[in-house]
Coordinates of C-alpha atoms and ligand atoms in Angstrom, one line a residue:
X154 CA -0.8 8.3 8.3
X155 CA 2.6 7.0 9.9
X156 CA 5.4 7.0 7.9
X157 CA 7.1 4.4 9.8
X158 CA 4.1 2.7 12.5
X159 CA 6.3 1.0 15.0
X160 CA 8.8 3.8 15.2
X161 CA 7.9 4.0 18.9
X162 CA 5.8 1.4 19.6
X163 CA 8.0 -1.4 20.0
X164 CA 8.6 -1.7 23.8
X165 CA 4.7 -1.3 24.0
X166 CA 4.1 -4.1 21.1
X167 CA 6.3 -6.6 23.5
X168 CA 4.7 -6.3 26.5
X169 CA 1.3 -6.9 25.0
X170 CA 2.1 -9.4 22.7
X171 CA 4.5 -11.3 25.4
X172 CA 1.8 -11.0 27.9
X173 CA -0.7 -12.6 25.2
X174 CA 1.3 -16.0 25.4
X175 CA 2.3 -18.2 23.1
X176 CA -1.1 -18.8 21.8
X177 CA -1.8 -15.0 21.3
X178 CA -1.5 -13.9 17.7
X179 CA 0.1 -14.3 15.6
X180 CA 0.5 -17.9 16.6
X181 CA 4.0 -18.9 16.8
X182 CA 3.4 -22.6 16.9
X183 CA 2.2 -22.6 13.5
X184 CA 5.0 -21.7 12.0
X185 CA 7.3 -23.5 14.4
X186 CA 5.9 -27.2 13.3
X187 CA 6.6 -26.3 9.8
X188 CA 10.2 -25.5 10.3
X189 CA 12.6 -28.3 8.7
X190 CA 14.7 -29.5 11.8
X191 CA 18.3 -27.8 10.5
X192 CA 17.1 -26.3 7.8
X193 CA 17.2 -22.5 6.5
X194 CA 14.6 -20.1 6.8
X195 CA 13.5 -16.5 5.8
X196 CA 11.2 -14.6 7.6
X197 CA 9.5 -10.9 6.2
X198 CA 8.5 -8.4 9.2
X199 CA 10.1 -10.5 12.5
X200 CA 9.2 -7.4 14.3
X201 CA 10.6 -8.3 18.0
X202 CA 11.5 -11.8 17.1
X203 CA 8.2 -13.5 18.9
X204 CA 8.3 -16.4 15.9
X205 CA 11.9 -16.2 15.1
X206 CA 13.6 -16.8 18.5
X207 CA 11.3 -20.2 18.7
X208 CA 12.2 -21.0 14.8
X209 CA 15.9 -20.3 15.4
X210 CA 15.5 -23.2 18.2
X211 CA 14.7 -25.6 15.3
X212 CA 16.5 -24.1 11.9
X213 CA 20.2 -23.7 11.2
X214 CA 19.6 -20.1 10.0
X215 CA 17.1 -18.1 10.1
X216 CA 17.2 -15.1 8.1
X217 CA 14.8 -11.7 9.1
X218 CA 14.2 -8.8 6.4
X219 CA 12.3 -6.2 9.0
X220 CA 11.8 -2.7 8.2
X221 CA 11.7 -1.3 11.5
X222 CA 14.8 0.1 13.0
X223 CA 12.9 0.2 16.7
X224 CA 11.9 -3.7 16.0
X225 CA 14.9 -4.9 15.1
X226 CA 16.7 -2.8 18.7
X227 CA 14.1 -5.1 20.4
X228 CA 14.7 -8.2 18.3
X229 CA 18.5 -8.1 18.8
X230 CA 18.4 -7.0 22.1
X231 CA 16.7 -10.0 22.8
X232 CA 18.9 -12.0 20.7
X233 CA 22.0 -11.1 23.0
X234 CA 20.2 -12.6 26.1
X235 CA 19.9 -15.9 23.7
X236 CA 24.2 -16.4 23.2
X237 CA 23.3 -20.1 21.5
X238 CA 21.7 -18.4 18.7
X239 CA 23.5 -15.6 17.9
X240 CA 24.9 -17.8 15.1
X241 CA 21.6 -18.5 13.3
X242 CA 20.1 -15.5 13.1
X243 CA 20.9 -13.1 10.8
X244 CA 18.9 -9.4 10.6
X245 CA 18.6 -6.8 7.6
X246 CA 17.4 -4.1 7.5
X247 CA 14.5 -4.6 4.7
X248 CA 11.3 -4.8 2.9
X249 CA 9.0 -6.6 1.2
X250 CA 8.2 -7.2 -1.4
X251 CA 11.2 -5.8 -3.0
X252 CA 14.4 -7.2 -1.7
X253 CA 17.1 -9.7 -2.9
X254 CA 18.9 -11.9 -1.0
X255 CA 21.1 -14.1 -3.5
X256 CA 20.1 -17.2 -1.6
X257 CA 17.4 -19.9 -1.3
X258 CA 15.6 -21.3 1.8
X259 CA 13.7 -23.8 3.0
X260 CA 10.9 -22.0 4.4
X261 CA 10.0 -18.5 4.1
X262 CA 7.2 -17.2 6.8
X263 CA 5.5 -13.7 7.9
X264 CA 3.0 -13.8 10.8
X265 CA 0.7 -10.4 11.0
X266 CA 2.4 -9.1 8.2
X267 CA -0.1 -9.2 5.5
X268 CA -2.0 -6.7 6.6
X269 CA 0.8 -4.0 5.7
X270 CA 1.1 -5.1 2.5
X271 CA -1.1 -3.6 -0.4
X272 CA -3.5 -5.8 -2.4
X273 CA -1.7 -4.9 -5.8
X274 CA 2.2 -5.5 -4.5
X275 CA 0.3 -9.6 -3.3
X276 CA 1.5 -10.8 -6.9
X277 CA 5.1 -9.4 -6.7
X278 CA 5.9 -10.4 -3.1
X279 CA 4.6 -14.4 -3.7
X280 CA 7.3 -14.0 -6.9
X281 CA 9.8 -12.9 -5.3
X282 CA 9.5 -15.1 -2.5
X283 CA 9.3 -18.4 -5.2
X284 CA 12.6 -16.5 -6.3
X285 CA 14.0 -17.1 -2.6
X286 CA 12.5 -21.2 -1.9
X287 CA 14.3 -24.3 -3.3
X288 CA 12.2 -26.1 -4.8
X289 CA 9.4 -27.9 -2.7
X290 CA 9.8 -25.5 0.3
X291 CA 7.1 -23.7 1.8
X292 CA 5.8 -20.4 2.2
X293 CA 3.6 -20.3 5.7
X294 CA 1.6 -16.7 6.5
X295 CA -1.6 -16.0 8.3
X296 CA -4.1 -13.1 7.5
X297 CA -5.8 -14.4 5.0
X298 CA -9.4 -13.4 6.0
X299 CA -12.7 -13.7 4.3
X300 CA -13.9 -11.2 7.2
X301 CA -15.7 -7.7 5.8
X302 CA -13.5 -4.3 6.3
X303 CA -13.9 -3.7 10.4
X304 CA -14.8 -0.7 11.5
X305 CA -15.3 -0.1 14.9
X306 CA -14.7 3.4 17.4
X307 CA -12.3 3.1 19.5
X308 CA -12.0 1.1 22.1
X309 CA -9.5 -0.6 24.6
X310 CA -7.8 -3.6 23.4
X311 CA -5.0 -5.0 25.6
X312 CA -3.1 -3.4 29.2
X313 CA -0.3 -4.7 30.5
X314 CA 1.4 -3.0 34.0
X315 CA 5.3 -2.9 34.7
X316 CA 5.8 -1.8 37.8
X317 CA 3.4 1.4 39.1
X318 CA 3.0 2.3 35.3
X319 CA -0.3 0.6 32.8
X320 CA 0.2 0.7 29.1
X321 CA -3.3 0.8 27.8
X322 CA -4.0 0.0 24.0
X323 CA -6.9 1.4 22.1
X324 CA -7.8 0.8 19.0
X325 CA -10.3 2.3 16.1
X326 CA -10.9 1.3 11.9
X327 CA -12.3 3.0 9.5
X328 CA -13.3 1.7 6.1
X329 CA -11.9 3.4 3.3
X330 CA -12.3 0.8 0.6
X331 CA -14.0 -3.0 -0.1
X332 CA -10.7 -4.3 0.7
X333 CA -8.6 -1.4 2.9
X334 CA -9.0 0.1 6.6
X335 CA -7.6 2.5 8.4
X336 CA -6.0 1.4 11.4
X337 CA -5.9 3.5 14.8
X338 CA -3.6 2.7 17.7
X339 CA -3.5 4.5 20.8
X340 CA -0.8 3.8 23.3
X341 CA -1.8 5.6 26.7
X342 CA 0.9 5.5 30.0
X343 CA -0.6 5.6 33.5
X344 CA 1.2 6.4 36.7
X345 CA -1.3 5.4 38.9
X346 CA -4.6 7.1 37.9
X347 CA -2.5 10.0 36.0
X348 CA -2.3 10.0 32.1
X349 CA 1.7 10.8 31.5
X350 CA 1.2 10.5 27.8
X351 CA -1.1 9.6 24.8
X352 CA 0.7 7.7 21.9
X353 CA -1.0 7.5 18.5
X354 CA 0.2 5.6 15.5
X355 CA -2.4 5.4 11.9
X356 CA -2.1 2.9 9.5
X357 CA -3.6 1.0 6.5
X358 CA -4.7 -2.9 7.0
X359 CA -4.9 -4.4 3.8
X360 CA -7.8 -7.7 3.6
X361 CA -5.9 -10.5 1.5
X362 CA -9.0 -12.6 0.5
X363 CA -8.8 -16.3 0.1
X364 CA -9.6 -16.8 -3.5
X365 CA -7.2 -14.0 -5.0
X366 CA -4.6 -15.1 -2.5
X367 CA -4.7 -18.8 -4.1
X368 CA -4.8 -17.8 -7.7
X369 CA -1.7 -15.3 -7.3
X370 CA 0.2 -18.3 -5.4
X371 CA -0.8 -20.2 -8.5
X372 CA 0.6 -17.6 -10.5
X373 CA 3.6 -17.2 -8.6
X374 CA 4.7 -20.9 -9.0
X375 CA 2.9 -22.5 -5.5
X376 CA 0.1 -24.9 -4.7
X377 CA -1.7 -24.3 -1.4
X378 CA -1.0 -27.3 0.7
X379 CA -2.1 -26.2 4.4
X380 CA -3.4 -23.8 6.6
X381 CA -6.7 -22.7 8.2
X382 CA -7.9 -21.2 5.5
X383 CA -8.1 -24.5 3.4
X384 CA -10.2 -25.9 5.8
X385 CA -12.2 -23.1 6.7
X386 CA -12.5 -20.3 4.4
X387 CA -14.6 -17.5 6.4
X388 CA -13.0 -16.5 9.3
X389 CA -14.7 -17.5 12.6
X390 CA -13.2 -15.7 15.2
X391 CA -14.6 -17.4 18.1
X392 CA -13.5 -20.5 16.3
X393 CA -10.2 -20.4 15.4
X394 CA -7.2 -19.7 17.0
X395 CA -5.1 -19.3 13.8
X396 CA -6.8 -16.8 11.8
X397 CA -6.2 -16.9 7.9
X398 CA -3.3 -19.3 8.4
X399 CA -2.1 -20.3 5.1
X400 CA 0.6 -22.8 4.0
X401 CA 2.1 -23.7 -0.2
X402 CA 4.5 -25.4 -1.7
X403 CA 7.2 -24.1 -4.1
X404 CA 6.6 -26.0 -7.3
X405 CA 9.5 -27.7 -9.0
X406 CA 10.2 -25.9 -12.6
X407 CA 7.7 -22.8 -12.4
X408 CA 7.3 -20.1 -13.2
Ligands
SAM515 C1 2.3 -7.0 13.6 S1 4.0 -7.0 13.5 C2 4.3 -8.7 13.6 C3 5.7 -9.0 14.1 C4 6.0 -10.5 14.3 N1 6.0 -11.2 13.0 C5 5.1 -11.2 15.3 O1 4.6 -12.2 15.0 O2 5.1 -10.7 16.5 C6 4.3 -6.6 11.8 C7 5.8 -6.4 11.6 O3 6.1 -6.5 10.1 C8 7.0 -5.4 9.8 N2 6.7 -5.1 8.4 C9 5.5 -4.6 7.9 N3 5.6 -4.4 6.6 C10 6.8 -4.9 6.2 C11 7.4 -5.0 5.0 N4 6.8 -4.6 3.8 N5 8.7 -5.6 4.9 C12 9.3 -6.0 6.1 N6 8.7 -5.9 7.3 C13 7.5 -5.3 7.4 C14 6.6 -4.3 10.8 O4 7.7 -3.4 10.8 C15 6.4 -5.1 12.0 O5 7.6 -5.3 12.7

């Protein structure tokens, strides 16, 4: 397994993800419309800023706790071609669900971030984010899937060509548990039809089911206010454009 999975992939991740759009996953929107207009916000695992830059537009600051040095190179380099925002956005080097801030915000978010984090560290990380929302704010993710363990061989994903080179993804999962896969990416570079080089980064994805998700947001001091999942609890890909989206409210007084 990887000790660190986006150590080199993050160039790769942007040009996939930026040629995705807007309404590729994870979906920025969603967690754009939720933003208070001047308000504060935290966001866990930013990665190269896809949500962050478009929540910066709207929030006065916007703070980002990523753990990947390579992610946040892409995510600041990008935030010097932005000068208007370099004011808002503030990025640490962090991790959930272990990290303390000393400040509260109105809305703390992580799009395709879930997935990293284990099942049994769920609990902690919803605590110590009530620990970092005034009261009433809102915690907004995505990944909450009903969906069995995937498991499929590899196969190709995404491309995406810059100049005469195409950056091909593949991807495989394998089940290792009712609730853990192992994740596969394969990064290939093409000059033409020549290979130049073959990528590979391994890594767990966590399922965060619906039902334990609500009762440890219970736990943790939230009510579930919002999000795909309320409305549709099993995960129809072909359906829904926001997988697992999932939105709560910070309850005055708990825990
Ligand atoms: C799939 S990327 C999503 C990036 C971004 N949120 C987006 O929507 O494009 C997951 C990101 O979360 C970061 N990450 C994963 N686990 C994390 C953790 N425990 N704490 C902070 N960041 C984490 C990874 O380094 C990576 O940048």
């Amino acid at each position: 397994m990887s000790a660190e999975p986006y150590a080199f992939s993050a160039g790769y991740y942007e040009l996939l993800r930026t040629a995705a759009g807007p309404d590729g996953w994870p979906p920025v929107g969603f967690f754009t419309d939720l933003v208070p207009e001047g308000g504060s916000v935290l966001e866990l695992g930013p990665g190269t800023g896809r949500i962050t830059l478009a929540v910066a537009e709207r929030a006065a600051s916007v703070y980002c706790l990523e753990r990947s040095a390579t992610m946040r190179a892409v995510l600041l380099s990008k935030l010097a071609q932005r000068p208007h925002l370099l004011d808002r956005v503030t990025v640490l080097d962090g991790a959930a669900p272990d990290f303390k801030l000393n400040r509260r915000f109105d809305l703390v978010c992580f799009g395709g971030v879930l997935e990293h984090i284990p099942t049994d560290a769920r609990l902690r990380l919803f605590t110590t984010i009530r620990e970092h929302l005034v009261d009433g704010g809102l915690l907004a993710m995505d990944m909450v899937l009903d969906e069995p363990v995937p498991e499929w061989d590899e196969h190709v994903r995404g491309e995406v060509r810059a100049g005469d080179c195409r950056y091909e993804l593949s991807t495989a999962v394998r089940k290792l548990g009712p609730d853990l896969g192992r994740l596969r990416y394969v990064y290939r570079t093409y000059l033409g039809d020549e290979l130049l080089s073959t990528e590979t980064v391994e890594r767990d994805h966590n399922l965060h089911r619906r039902e334990p998700v609500l009762k440890d947001l219970e736990a943790a001091g939230f009510e579930a206010v919002g999000g795909s999942v309320l409305h549709a609890p099993t995960y129809r890909p072909e359906e829904d454009d926001n997988p697992g989206t999932l939105v709560a409210r910070a309850v005055a007084g708990r825990p």
